[in-house]
GROMACS .gro file of C-alpha atoms in nm:
model
  110
    1MET     CA    1   3.070  -1.189  -0.498
    2VAL     CA    2   2.842  -1.170  -0.200
    3LYS     CA    3   2.615  -0.880  -0.159
    4GLN     CA    4   2.647  -0.698   0.150
    5MET     CA    5   2.335  -0.666   0.381
    6CYS     CA    6   2.163  -0.339   0.321
    7CYS     CA    7   2.004  -0.135   0.605
    8PRO     CA    8   1.632  -0.226   0.706
    9LEU     CA    9   1.501   0.104   0.558
   10GLU     CA   10   1.658   0.024   0.229
   11LEU     CA   11   1.483  -0.295   0.218
   12LEU     CA   12   1.143  -0.161   0.327
   13ILE     CA   13   1.166   0.118   0.089
   14GLY     CA   14   1.258  -0.127  -0.196
   15HIS     CA   15   0.944  -0.327  -0.112
   16ILE     CA   16   0.695  -0.052  -0.098
   17SER     CA   17   0.835   0.182  -0.358
   18ALA     CA   18   0.697  -0.072  -0.622
   19GLN     CA   19   0.435   0.139  -0.839
   20TRP     CA   20   0.089   0.127  -0.665
   21SER     CA   21   0.203  -0.029  -0.341
   22ILE     CA   22   0.170   0.288  -0.106
   23TYR     CA   23  -0.155   0.369  -0.276
   24ILE     CA   24  -0.285   0.017  -0.230
   25LEU     CA   25  -0.183   0.057   0.149
   26TRP     CA   26  -0.345   0.388   0.174
   27ILE     CA   27  -0.694   0.248   0.020
   28LEU     CA   28  -0.690  -0.041   0.260
   29SER     CA   29  -0.618   0.198   0.550
   30SER     CA   30  -0.901   0.427   0.444
   31HIS     CA   31  -1.155   0.161   0.356
   32GLY     CA   32  -1.057  -0.145   0.571
   33GLU     CA   33  -1.120  -0.493   0.434
   34LEU     CA   34  -1.179  -0.498   0.057
   35HIS     CA   35  -1.251  -0.779  -0.192
   36PHE     CA   36  -1.034  -0.782  -0.500
   37GLY     CA   37  -1.282  -0.641  -0.729
   38GLU     CA   38  -1.355  -0.350  -0.477
   39LEU     CA   39  -1.003  -0.284  -0.454
   40LYS     CA   40  -0.942  -0.285  -0.831
   41ARG     CA   41  -1.231  -0.035  -0.860
   42LYS     CA   42  -1.070   0.200  -0.597
   43VAL     CA   43  -0.734   0.190  -0.740
   44ASP     CA   44  -0.805   0.345  -1.062
   45GLY     CA   45  -0.576   0.266  -1.370
   46ILE     CA   46  -0.413  -0.049  -1.233
   47SER     CA   47  -0.428  -0.355  -1.421
   48THR     CA   48  -0.531  -0.696  -1.273
   49LYS     CA   49  -0.192  -0.832  -1.303
   50VAL     CA   50  -0.021  -0.552  -1.136
   51LEU     CA   51  -0.274  -0.552  -0.873
   52SER     CA   52  -0.223  -0.907  -0.804
   53ASP     CA   53   0.161  -0.883  -0.811
   54ARG     CA   54   0.137  -0.610  -0.568
   55LEU     CA   55  -0.097  -0.765  -0.327
   56ARG     CA   56   0.130  -1.071  -0.342
   57LEU     CA   57   0.442  -0.862  -0.249
   58LEU     CA   58   0.251  -0.687   0.028
   59GLU     CA   59   0.134  -1.017   0.176
   60SER     CA   60   0.490  -1.155   0.146
   61ILE     CA   61   0.624  -0.901   0.362
   62GLN     CA   62   0.330  -0.923   0.597
   63LEU     CA   63   0.182  -0.567   0.537
   64ILE     CA   64  -0.164  -0.716   0.414
   65ASP     CA   65  -0.357  -1.037   0.494
   66ARG     CA   66  -0.533  -1.231   0.233
   67GLN     CA   67  -0.844  -1.415   0.331
   68VAL     CA   68  -1.039  -1.664   0.113
   69GLU     CA   69  -1.405  -1.688   0.169
   70GLN     CA   70  -1.526  -2.021   0.072
   71GLY     CA   71  -1.862  -2.042  -0.100
   72THR     CA   72  -1.992  -2.139  -0.449
   73VAL     CA   73  -1.771  -1.887  -0.598
   74PRO     CA   74  -1.468  -1.809  -0.354
   75ARG     CA   75  -1.410  -1.454  -0.285
   76VAL     CA   76  -1.071  -1.316  -0.167
   77ALA     CA   77  -1.045  -1.013   0.066
   78TYR     CA   78  -0.751  -0.809   0.184
   79LYS     CA   79  -0.689  -0.611   0.501
   80LEU     CA   80  -0.381  -0.444   0.664
   81THR     CA   81  -0.206  -0.650   0.926
   82GLU     CA   82  -0.077  -0.494   1.257
   83ARG     CA   83   0.257  -0.428   1.055
   84GLY     CA   84   0.056  -0.269   0.790
   85LYS     CA   85  -0.139  -0.054   1.026
   86GLN     CA   86   0.183   0.069   1.179
   87LEU     CA   87   0.315   0.165   0.848
   88SER     CA   88  -0.008   0.332   0.749
   89GLU     CA   89   0.047   0.556   1.062
   90VAL     CA   90   0.393   0.645   0.934
   91LEU     CA   91   0.239   0.733   0.597
   92ASP     CA   92  -0.035   0.945   0.738
   93SER     CA   93   0.239   1.140   0.918
   94LEU     CA   94   0.424   1.170   0.598
   95TYR     CA   95   0.107   1.278   0.422
   96GLU     CA   96   0.033   1.546   0.686
   97TYR     CA   97   0.393   1.672   0.638
   98ALA     CA   98   0.364   1.692   0.271
   99VAL     CA   99   0.038   1.881   0.269
  100GLU     CA  100   0.175   2.115   0.511
  101TRP     CA  101   0.498   2.169   0.319
  102TYR     CA  102   0.298   2.208  -0.013
  103TRP     CA  103   0.039   2.440   0.101
  104ASN     CA  104   0.248   2.675   0.345
  105GLU     CA  105   0.498   2.744   0.061
  106ASN     CA  106   0.472   3.082  -0.121
  107THR     CA  107   0.540   2.892  -0.445
  108SER     CA  108   0.443   2.520  -0.503
  109PRO     CA  109   0.755   2.304  -0.540
  110LEU     CA  110   0.550   2.051  -0.757
   0.00000   0.00000   0.00000
């Protein structure tokens, strides 16, 4: 049986809804280019394996760029691509909406 094509939104949400993905994008959006160790420290609670997996996923869908800095000890840095920056703007708008919705309600929905 051939699986039907899904809509682009379903594909995107499927990729970025993996645990930590949106938070990693937000960290890179807020701090710019970061080396792996810096990113690991900023994403409190994530394991090295999961961070590596999420970074590979986000790189594969062209939301982040991975740069290897050659030297005695090679260092790897990550930053948002143009596509990642565009998504970051959408996430910023969603964040603003969430804050307004949360704080302007008489009772907290969360």
